[in-house]
CSV table of C-alpha atoms in Angstrom, one decimal:
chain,number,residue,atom,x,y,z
A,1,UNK,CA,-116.9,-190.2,52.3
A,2,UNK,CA,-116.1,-187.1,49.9
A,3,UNK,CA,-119.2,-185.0,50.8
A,4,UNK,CA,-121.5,-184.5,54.2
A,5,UNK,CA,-124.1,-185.9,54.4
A,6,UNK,CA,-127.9,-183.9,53.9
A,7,UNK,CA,-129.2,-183.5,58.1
A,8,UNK,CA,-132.5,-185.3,58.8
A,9,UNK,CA,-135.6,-183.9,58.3
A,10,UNK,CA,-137.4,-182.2,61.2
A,11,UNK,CA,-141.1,-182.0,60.6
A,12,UNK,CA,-143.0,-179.4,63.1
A,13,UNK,CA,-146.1,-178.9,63.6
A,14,UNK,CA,-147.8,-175.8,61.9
A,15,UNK,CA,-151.1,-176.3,63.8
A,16,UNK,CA,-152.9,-178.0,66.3
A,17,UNK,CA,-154.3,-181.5,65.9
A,18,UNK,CA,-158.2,-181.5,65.6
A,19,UNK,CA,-160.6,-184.0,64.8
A,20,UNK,CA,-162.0,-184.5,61.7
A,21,UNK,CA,-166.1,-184.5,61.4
A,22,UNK,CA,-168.3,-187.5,60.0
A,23,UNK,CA,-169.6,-185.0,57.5
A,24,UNK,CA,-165.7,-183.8,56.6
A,25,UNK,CA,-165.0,-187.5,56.5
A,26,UNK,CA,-167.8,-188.4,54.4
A,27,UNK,CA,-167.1,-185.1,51.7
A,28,UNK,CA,-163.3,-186.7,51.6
A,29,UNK,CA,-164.5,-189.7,50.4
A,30,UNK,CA,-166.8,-188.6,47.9
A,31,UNK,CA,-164.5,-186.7,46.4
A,32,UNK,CA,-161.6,-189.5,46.7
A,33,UNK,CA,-164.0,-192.1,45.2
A,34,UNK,CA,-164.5,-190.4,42.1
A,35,UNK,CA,-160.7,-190.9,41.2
A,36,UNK,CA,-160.6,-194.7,42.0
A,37,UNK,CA,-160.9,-197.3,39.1
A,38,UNK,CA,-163.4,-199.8,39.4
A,39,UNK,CA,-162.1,-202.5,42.0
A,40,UNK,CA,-162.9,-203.8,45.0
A,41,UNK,CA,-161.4,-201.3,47.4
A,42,UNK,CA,-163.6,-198.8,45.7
A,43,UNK,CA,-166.3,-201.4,46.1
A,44,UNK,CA,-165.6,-200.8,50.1
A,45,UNK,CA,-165.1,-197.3,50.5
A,46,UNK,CA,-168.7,-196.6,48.3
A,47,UNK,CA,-170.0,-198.6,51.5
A,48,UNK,CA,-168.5,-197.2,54.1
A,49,UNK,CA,-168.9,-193.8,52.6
A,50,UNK,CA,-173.0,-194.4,52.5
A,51,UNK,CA,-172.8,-195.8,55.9
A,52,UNK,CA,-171.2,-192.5,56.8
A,53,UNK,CA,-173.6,-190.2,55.0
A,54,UNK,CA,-176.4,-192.1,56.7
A,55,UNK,CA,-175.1,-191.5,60.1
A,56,UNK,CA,-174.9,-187.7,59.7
A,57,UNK,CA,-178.1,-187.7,57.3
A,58,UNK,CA,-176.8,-186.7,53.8
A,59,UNK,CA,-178.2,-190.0,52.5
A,60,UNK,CA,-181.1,-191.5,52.6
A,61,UNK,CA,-181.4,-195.3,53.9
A,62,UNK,CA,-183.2,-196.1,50.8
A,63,UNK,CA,-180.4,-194.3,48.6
A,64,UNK,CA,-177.8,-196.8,50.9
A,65,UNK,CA,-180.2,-199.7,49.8
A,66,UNK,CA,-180.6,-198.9,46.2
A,67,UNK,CA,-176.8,-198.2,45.6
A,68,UNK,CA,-176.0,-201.7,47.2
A,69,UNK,CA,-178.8,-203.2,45.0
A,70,UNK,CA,-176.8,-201.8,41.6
A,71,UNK,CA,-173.5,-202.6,42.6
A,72,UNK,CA,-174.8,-206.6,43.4
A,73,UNK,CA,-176.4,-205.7,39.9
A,74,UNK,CA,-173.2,-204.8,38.4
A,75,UNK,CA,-171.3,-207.8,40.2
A,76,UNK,CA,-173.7,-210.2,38.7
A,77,UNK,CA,-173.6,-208.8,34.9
A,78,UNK,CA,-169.8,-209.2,35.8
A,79,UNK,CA,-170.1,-213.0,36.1
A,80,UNK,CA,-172.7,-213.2,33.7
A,81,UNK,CA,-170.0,-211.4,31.3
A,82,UNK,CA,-167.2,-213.7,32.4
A,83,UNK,CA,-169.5,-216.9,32.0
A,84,UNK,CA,-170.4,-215.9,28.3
A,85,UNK,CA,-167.0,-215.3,28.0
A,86,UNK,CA,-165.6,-218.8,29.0
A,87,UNK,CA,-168.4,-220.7,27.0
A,88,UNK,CA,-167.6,-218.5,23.8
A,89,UNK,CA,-163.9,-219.9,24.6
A,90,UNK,CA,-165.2,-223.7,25.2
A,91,UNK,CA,-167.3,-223.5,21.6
A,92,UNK,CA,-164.1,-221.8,19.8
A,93,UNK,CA,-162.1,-224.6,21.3
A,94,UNK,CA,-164.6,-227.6,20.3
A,95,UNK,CA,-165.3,-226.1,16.7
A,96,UNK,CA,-161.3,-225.8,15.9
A,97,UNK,CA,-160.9,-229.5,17.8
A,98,UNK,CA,-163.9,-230.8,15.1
A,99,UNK,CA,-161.9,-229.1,12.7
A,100,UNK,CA,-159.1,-230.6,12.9
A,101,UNK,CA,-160.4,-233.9,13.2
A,102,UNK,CA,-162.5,-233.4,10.3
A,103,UNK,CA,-159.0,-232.2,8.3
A,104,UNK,CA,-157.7,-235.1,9.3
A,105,UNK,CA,-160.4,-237.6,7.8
A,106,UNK,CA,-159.6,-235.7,4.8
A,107,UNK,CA,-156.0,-236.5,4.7
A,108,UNK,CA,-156.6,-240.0,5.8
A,109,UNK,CA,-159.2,-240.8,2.6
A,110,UNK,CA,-157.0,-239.1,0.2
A,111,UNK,CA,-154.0,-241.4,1.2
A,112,UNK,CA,-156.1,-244.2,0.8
A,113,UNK,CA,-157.3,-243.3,-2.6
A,114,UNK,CA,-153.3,-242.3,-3.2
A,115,UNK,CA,-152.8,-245.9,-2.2
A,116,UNK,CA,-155.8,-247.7,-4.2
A,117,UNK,CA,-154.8,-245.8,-7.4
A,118,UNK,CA,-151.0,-246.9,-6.6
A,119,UNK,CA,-152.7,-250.6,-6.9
A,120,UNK,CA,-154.5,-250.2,-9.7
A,121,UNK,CA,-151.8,-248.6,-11.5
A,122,UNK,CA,-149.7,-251.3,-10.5
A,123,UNK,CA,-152.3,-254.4,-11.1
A,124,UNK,CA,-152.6,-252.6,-14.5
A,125,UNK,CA,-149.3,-253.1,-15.4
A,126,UNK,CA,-148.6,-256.8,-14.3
A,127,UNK,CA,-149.8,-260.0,-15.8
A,128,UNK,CA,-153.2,-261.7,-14.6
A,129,UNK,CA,-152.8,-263.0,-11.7
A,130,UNK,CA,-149.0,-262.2,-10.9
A,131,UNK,CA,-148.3,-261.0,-7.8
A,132,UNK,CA,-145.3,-258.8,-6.7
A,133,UNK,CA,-143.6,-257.7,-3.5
A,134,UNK,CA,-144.5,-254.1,-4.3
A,135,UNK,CA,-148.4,-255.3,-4.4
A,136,UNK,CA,-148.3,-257.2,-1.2
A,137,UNK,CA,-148.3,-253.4,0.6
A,138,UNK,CA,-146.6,-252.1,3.9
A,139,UNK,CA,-145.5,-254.8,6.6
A,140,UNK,CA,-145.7,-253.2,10.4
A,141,UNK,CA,-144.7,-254.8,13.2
A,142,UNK,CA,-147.2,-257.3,14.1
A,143,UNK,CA,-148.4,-258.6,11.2
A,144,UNK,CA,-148.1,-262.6,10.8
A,145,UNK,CA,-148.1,-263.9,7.1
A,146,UNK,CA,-148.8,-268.2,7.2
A,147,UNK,CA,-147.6,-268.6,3.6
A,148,UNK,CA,-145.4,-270.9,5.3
A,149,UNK,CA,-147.0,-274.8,4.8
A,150,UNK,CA,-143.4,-276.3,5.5
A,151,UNK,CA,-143.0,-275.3,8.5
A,152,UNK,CA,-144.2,-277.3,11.9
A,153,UNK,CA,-147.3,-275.4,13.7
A,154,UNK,CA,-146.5,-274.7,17.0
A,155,UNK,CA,-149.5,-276.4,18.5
A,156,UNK,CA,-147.4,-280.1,17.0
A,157,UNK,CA,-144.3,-279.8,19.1
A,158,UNK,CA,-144.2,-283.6,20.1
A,159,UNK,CA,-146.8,-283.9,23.4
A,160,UNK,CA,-147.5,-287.2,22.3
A,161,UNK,CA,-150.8,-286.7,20.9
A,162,UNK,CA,-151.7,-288.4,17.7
A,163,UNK,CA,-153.4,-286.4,15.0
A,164,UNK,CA,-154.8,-289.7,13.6
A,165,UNK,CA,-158.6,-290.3,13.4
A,166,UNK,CA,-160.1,-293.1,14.9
């Protein structure tokens, strides 16, 4: 270590120790409470602050009443607040949902009228009755076409049943 280090602190006492009135104690905290955002802790000390001014008869027990009256007051225009608040939310969130689904209707009937004037374009330009692979449309997975007639069904594969009438 290059320097020494700074000695501990030594805290004396400049007075003697007294204790504090409920009247000093309730002045304290009306000042302190005054500096406190609104939360709960201030919530807690307003209370315990009016129970203190009631004991030593700086408040009324009316006033105690009243003030607890406005701050369940407060509370509830707090959840009313938050309430209105979610449900605006839920509506925003249901109109842009109905939106979107309403967009997409949109794009769904233009590509079928994109498609329908693909055909008739195409039906336009190809003899009567001719038909060619491009008007036969998209094949997905799935789709079964019987154009087939040579081939055997498979409901015929040699049970021995006899498809002759009698």
């Amino acid at each position: 270590m290059d320097r020494q280090l700074e000695p501990p602190l030594l805290i004396r006492t400049v007075g003697h120790a007294h204790r504090i009135s409920t009247l000093d104690t309730y002045n304290h905290l009306s000042s302190f409470i005054m500096h406190l955002p609104p939360s709960t802790s201030r919530t807690q000390i307003e209370r315990v602050t009016d129970a203190l001014g009631v004991e030593c008869g700086v408040v009324d027990v009316t006033e105690e009443e009243r003030r607890e009256k406005e701050r369940a007051r407060r509370r509830e225009e707090k959840r009313k607040l938050k309430r209105l608040q979610r449900e605006a939310e839920a509506a925003e969130a249901e109109a842009a949902e109905a939106s979107e689904k309403e967009g997409a209707q949109v794009e769904e009937e233009e590509e079928r009228k994109d498609v329908l004037d693909e055909e008739d374009e195409m039906e336009g330009g190809v003899g009567d009755g001719d038909v060619t692979m491009d008007d036969r449309g998209d094949v997905e997975y799935g789709d079964v076409v019987d154009e087939d007639e040579d081939e055997p069904d498979n409901d015929d594969q040699g049970l021995g049943q006899d498809d002759s009438d009698e």
